[in-house]
Short mmCIF file of C-alpha atoms in Angstrom, two decimals:
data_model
loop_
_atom_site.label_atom_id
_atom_site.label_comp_id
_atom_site.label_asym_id
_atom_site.label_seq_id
_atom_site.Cartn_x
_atom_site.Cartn_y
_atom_site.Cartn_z
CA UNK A 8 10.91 -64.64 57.44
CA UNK A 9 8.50 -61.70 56.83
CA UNK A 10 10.23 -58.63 55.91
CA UNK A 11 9.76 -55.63 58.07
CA UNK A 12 10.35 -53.34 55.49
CA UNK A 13 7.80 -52.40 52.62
CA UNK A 14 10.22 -52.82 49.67
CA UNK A 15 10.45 -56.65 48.68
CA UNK A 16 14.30 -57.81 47.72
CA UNK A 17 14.64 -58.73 44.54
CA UNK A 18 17.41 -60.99 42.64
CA UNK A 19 17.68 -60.74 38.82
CA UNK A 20 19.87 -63.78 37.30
CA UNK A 21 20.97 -63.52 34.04
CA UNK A 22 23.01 -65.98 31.98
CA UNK A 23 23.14 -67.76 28.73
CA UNK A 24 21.04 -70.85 27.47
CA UNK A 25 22.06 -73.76 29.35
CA UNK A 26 24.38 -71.95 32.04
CA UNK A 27 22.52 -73.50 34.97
CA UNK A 28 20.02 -70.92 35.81
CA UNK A 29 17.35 -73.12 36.55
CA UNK A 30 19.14 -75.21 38.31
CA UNK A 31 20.30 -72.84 40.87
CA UNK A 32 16.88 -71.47 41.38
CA UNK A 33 15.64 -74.86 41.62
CA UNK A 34 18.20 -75.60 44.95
CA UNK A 35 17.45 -72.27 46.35
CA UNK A 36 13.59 -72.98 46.29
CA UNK A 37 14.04 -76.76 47.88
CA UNK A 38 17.03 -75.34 50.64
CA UNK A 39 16.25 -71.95 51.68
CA UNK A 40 13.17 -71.72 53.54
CA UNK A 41 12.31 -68.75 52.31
CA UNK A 42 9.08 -68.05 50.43
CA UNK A 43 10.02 -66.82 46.86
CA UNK A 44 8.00 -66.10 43.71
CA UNK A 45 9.97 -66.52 40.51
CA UNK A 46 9.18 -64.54 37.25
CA UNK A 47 10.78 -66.32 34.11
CA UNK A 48 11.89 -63.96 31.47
CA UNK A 49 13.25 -66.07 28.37
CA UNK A 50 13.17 -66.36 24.67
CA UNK A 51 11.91 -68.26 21.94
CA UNK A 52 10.49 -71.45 23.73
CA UNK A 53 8.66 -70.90 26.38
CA UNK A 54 7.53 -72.79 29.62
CA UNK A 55 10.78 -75.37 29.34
CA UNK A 56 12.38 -73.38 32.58
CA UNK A 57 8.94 -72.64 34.12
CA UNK A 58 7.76 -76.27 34.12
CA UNK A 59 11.47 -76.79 35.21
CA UNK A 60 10.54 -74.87 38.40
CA UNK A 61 6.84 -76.07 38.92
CA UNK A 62 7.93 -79.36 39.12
CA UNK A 63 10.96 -79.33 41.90
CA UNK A 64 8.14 -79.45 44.70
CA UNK A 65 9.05 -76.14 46.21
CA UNK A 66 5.42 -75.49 46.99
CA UNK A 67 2.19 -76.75 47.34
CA UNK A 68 0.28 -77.00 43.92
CA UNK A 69 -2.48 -74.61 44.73
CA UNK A 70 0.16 -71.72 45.44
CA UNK A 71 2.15 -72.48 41.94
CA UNK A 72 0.24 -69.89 40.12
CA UNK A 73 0.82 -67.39 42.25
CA UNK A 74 4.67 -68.09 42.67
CA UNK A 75 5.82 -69.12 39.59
CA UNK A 76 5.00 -66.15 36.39
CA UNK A 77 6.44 -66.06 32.86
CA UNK A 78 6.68 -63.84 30.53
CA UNK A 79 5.99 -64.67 27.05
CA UNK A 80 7.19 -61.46 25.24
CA UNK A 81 11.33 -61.71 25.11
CA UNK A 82 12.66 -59.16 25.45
CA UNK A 83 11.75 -57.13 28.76
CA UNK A 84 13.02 -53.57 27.26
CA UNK A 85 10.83 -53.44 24.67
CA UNK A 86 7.45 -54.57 27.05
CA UNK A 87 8.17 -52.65 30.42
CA UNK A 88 4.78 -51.04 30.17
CA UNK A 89 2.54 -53.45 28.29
CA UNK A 90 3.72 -57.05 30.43
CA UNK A 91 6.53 -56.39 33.10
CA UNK A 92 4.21 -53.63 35.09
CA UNK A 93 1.00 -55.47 34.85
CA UNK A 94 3.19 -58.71 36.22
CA UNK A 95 4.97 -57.30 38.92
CA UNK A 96 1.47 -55.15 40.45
CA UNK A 97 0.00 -58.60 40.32
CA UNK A 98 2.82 -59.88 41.95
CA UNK A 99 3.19 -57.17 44.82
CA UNK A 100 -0.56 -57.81 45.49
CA UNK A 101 0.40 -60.36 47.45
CA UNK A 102 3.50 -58.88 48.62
CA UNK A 103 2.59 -59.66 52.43
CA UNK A 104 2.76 -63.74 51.19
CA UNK A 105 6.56 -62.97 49.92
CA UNK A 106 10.18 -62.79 51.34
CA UNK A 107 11.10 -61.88 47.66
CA UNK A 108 11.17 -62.36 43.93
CA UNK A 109 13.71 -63.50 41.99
CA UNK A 110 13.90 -62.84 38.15
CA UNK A 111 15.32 -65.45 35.80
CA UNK A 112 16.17 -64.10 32.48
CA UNK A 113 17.93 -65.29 29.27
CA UNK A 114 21.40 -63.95 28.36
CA UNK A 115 19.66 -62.20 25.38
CA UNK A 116 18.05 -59.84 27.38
CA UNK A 117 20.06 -57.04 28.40
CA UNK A 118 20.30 -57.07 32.08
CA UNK A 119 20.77 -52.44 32.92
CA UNK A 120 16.85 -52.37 31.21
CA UNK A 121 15.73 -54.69 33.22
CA UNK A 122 17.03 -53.24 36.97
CA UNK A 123 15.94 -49.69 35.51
CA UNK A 124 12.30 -51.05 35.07
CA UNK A 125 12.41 -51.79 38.75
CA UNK A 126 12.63 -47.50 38.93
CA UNK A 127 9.22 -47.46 37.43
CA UNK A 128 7.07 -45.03 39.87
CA UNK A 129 4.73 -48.29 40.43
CA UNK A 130 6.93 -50.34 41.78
CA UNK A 131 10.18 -48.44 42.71
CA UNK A 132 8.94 -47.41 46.36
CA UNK A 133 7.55 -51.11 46.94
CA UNK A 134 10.79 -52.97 45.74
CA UNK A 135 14.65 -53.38 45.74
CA UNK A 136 16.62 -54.88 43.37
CA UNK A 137 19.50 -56.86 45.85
CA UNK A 138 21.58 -57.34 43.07
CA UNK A 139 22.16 -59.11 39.57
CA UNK A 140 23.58 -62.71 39.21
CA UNK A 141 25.21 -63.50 36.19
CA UNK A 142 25.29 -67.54 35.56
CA UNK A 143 28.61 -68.92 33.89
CA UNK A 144 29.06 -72.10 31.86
CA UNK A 145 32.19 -73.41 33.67
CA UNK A 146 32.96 -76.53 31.29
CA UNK A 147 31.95 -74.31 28.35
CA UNK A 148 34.56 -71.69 28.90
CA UNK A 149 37.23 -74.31 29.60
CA UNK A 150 36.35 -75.43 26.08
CA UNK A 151 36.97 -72.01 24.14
CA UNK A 152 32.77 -71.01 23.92
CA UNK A 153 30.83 -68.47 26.56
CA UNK A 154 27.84 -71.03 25.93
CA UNK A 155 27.58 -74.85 25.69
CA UNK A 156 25.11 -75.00 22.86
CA UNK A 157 26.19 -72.48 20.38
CA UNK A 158 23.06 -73.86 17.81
CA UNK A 159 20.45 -74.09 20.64
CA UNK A 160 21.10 -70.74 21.58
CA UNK A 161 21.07 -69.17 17.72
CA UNK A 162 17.59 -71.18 17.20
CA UNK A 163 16.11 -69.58 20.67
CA UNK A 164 17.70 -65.92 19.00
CA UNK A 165 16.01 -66.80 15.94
CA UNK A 166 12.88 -67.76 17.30
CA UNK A 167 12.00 -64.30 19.05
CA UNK A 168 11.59 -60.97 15.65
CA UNK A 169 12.38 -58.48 18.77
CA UNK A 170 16.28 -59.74 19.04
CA UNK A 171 17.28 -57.88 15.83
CA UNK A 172 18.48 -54.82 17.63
CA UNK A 173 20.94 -56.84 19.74
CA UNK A 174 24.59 -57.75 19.69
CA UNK A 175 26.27 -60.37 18.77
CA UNK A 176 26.67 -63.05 21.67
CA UNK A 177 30.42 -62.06 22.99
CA UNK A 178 29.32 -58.33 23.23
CA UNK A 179 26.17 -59.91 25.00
CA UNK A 180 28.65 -61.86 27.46
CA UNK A 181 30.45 -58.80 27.68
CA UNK A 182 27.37 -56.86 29.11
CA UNK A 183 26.44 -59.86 31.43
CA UNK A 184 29.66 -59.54 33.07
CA UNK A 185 29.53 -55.88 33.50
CA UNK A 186 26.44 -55.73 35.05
CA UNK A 187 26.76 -58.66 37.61
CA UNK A 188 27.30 -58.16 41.25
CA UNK A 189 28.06 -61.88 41.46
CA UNK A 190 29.06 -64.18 38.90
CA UNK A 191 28.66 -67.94 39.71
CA UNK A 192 30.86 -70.27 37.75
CA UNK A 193 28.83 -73.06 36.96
CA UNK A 194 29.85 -77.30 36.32
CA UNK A 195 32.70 -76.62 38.44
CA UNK A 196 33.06 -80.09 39.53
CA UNK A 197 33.93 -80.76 35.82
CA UNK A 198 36.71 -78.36 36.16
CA UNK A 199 40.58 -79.24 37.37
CA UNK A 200 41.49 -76.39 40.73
CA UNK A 201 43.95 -75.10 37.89
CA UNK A 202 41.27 -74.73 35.01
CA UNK A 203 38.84 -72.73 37.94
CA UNK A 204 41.95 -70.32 39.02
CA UNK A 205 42.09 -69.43 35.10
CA UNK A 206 38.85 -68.94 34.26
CA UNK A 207 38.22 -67.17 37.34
CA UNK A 208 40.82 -64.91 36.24
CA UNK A 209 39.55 -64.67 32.74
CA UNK A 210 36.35 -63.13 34.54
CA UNK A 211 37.35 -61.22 37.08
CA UNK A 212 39.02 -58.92 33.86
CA UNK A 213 35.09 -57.94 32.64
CA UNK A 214 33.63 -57.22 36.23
CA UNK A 215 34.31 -54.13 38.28
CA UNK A 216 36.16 -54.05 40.75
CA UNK A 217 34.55 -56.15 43.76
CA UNK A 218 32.74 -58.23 41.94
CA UNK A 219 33.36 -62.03 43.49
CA UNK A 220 33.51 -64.93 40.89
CA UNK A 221 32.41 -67.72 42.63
CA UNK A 222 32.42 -71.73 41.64
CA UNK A 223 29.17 -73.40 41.80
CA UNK A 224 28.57 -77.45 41.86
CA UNK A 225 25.34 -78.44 40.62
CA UNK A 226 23.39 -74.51 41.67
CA UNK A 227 24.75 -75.15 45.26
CA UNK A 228 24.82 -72.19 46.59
CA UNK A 229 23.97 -70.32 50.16
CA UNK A 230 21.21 -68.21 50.27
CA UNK A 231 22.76 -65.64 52.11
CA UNK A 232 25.02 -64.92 49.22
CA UNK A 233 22.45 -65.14 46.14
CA UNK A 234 19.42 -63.32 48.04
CA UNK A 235 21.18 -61.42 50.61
CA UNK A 236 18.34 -62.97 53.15
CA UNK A 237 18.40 -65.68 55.44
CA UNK A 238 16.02 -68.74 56.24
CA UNK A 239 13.79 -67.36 59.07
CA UNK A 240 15.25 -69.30 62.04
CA UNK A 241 18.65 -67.77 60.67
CA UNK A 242 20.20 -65.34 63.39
CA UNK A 243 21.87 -63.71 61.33
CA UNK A 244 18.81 -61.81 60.21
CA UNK A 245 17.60 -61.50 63.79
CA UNK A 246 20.98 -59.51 64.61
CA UNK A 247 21.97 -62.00 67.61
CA UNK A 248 26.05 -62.43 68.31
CA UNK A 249 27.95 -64.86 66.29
CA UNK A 250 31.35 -66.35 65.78
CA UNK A 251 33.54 -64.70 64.16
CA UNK A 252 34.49 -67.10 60.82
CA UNK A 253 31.81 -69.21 61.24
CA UNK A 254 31.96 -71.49 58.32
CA UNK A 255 28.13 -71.37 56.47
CA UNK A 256 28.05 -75.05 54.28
CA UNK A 257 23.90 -74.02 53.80
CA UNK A 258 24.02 -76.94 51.70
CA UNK A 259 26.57 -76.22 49.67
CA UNK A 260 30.41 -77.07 48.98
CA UNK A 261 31.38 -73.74 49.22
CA UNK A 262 32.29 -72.92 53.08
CA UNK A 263 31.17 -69.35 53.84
CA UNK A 264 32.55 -67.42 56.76
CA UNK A 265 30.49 -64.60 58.38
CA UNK A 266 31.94 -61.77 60.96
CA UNK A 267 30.08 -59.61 62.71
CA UNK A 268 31.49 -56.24 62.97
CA UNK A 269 30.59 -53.21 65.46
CA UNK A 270 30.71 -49.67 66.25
CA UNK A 271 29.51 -47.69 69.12
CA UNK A 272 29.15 -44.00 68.48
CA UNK A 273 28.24 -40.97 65.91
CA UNK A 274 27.97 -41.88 62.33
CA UNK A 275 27.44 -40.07 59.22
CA UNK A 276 25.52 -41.62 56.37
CA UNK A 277 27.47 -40.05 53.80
CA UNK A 278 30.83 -41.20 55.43
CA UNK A 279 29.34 -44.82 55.79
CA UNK A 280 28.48 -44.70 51.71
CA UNK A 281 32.04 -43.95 51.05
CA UNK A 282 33.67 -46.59 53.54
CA UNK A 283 31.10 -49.91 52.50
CA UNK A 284 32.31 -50.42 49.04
CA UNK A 285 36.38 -49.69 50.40
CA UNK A 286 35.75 -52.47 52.73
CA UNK A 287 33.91 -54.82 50.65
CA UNK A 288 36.74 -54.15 47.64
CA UNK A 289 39.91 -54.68 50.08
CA UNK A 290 38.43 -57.60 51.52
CA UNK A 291 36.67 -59.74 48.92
CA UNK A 292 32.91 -59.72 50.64
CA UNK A 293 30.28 -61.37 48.84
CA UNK A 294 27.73 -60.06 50.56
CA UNK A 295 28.15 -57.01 53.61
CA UNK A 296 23.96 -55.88 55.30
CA UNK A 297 23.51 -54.56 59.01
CA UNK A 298 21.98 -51.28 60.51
CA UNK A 299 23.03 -48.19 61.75
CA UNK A 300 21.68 -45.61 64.01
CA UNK A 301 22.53 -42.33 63.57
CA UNK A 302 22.16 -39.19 65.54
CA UNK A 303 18.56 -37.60 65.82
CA UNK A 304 16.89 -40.74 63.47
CA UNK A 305 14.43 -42.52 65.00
CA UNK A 306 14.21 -45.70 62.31
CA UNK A 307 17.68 -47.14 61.92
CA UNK A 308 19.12 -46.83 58.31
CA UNK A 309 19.04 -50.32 56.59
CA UNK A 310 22.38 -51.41 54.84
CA UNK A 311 22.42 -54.31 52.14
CA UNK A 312 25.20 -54.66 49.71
CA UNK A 313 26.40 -57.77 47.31
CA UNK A 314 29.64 -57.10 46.00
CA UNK A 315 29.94 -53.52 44.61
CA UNK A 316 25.85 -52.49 44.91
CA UNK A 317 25.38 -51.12 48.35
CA UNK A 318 21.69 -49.72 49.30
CA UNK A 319 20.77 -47.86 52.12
CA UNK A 320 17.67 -46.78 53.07
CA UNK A 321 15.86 -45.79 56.07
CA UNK A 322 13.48 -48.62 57.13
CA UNK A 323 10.50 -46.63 58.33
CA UNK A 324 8.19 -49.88 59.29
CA UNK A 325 11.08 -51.40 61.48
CA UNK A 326 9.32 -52.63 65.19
CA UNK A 327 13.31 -52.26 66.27
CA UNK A 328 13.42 -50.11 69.82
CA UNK A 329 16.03 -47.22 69.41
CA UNK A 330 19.28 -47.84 71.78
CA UNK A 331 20.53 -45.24 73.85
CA UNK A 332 23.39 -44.26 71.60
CA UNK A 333 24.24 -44.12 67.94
CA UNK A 334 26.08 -47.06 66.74
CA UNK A 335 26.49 -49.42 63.58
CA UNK A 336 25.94 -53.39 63.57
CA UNK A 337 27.30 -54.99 60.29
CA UNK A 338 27.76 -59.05 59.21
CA UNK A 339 30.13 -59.26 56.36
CA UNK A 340 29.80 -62.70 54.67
CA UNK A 341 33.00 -64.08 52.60
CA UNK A 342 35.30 -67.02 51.37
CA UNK A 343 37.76 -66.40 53.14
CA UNK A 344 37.39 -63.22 55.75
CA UNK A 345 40.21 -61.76 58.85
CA UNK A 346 37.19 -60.68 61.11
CA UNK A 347 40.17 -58.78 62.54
CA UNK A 348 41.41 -56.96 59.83
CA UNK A 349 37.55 -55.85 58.84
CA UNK A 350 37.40 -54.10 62.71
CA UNK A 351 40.70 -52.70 62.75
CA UNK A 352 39.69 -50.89 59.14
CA UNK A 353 35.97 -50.06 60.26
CA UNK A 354 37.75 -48.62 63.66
CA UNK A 355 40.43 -46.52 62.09
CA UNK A 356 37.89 -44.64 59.52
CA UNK A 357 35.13 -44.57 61.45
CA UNK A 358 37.34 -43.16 64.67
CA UNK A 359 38.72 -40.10 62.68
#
């Protein structure tokens, strides 16, 4: 898929040592079709996760260098300037060769720094950050720890002087939780249904509110929901009519259901803002992206959200004819999603 708009997507996912961050990125790299670079942000020990990565087979081996960047420095809010710039304008050099990035960083590192270096006047106009994926260790949790290692993850703390100024590793948790979009649950298949509806609870307590908390087998899961983009033979992306609740297995166990939603007439952007995250809250939406056209724009306004985050922008590159009359074309992807309940609510706000 090559992305109309000059801002690349990317995903930052954040979780502990051992969650199953590399695991998931490894699955989305083999099953989504999409061409991704990676940048690996951990501590201590480096190369483990990268070599991880290199050696799934996602790419050929003469584009690895190019697609698959670490950085050797820890902690990414103390080197913004001096190693996270320099590796992102090297990065969005060959921006034209990308659908997006995804960032994999340890649990250590604070995950608000790290989306606030993608505001740095280099890189802010040419990139979006889709949202922030916080990795859970299921079986862990079910056991009484936030992390299955508790010594391999004090020696990788140890290992890296620039930790000192951190907190302890619940507060760190704490932190991951409250700045995820999505939270993926992972080693569910190790988990009873009951032990899942508990610690799902347990989680949904330090999210905000619309924040899914989502099971994960083995870093199964759609593309769609981690990236917000689609493979490029996906329609989804190409804005064609669907089914309403189509189920979405994209190789994984978990069964998505998409709607497509419409409106035909005036909108205001500021009314749209306030309406998104209402709909997305009442009904559970993982992820919610479409376009509207409103009066006297010529480019349609671009709408992307995963769980609470909602951007919209105004996609000045888009090769997308202007219709007739001003309307609004969403797809709202879910677990479990009343296609009719989402239009009756869009109607009744949108009509007064």
């Amino acid at each position: 898929m090559t992305q109309t708009t000059q801002r690349l997507p990317v995903t930052v996912v954040t979780g502990f040592l051992g969650a199953g961050k590399s695991t998931l990125l490894r699955q989305l790299l083999l099953t989504s079709g999409l061409r991704l670079a990676v940048l690996v942000n951990e501590f201590g020990e480096v190369g483990i996760d990268g070599d991880l990565i290199r050696s799934c087979g996602f790419c050929p081996e003469e584009e690895l260098e190019g697609r698959v960047v670490e950085l050797a420095n820890g902690c990414l809010c103390c080197t913004v300037q001096d190693e996270f710039l320099p590796t992102m304008q090297l990065l969005l050099q060959r921006q034209h060769q990308l659908d997006g990035i995804v960032v994999e960083t340890s649990g250590l590192a604070l995950p608000l720094p790290l989306v606030q270096a993608f505001n740095w006047p280099e890189i802010r106009t040419r990139t979006r950050v889709t949202g922030v994926v916080t990795v859970v260790d299921g079986e862990a949790l079910a056991a009484g720890s936030v992390v299955g290692d508790p010594t391999a993850l004090e020696a990788q703390r140890a290992a890296d002087p620039s930790l000192d100024h951190l907190s302890d590793i619940e507060e760190l948790f704490e932190d991951q939780l409250e700045a995820a979009d999505l939270v993926l649950m992972s080693r569910a298949d190790r988990l009873q249904p009951e032990q899942i509806a508990v610690l799902q609870g347990r989680l949904r307590s330090g999210v905000r509110d619309g924040v899914t908390v989502l099971p994960m087998r083995r870093g199964e899961v759609p593309a769609a929901v981690l990236l917000g983009l689609d493979r490029p033979a996906d329609a989804l992306e190409q804005g064609d009519d669907h089914d309403h609740d189509h189920d979405r297995h994209d190789h994984s166990h978990v069964a998505m259901q998409s709607a497509c939603l419409r409106w035909d007439g005036p909108l205001e952007r500021a009314m749209l803002e306030r309406l998104l995250p209402e709909l997305i809250q009442a009904h559970g939406l993982l992820r919610l992206k479409g376009r509207a056209w409103l009066p006297g724009k010529p480019k349609p306004l671009q709408i992307q959200a995963v769980g609470p985050r909602l951007e919209c922008w105004f996609d000045q590159a888009s090769p997308r004819q202007r219709p007739d009359e001003d309307g609004l074309e969403l797809v709202a992807l879910g677990l479990q999603l009343d296609a009719v309940a989402l239009q009756q609510q869009l109607d009744g706000a949108l009509a007064t």
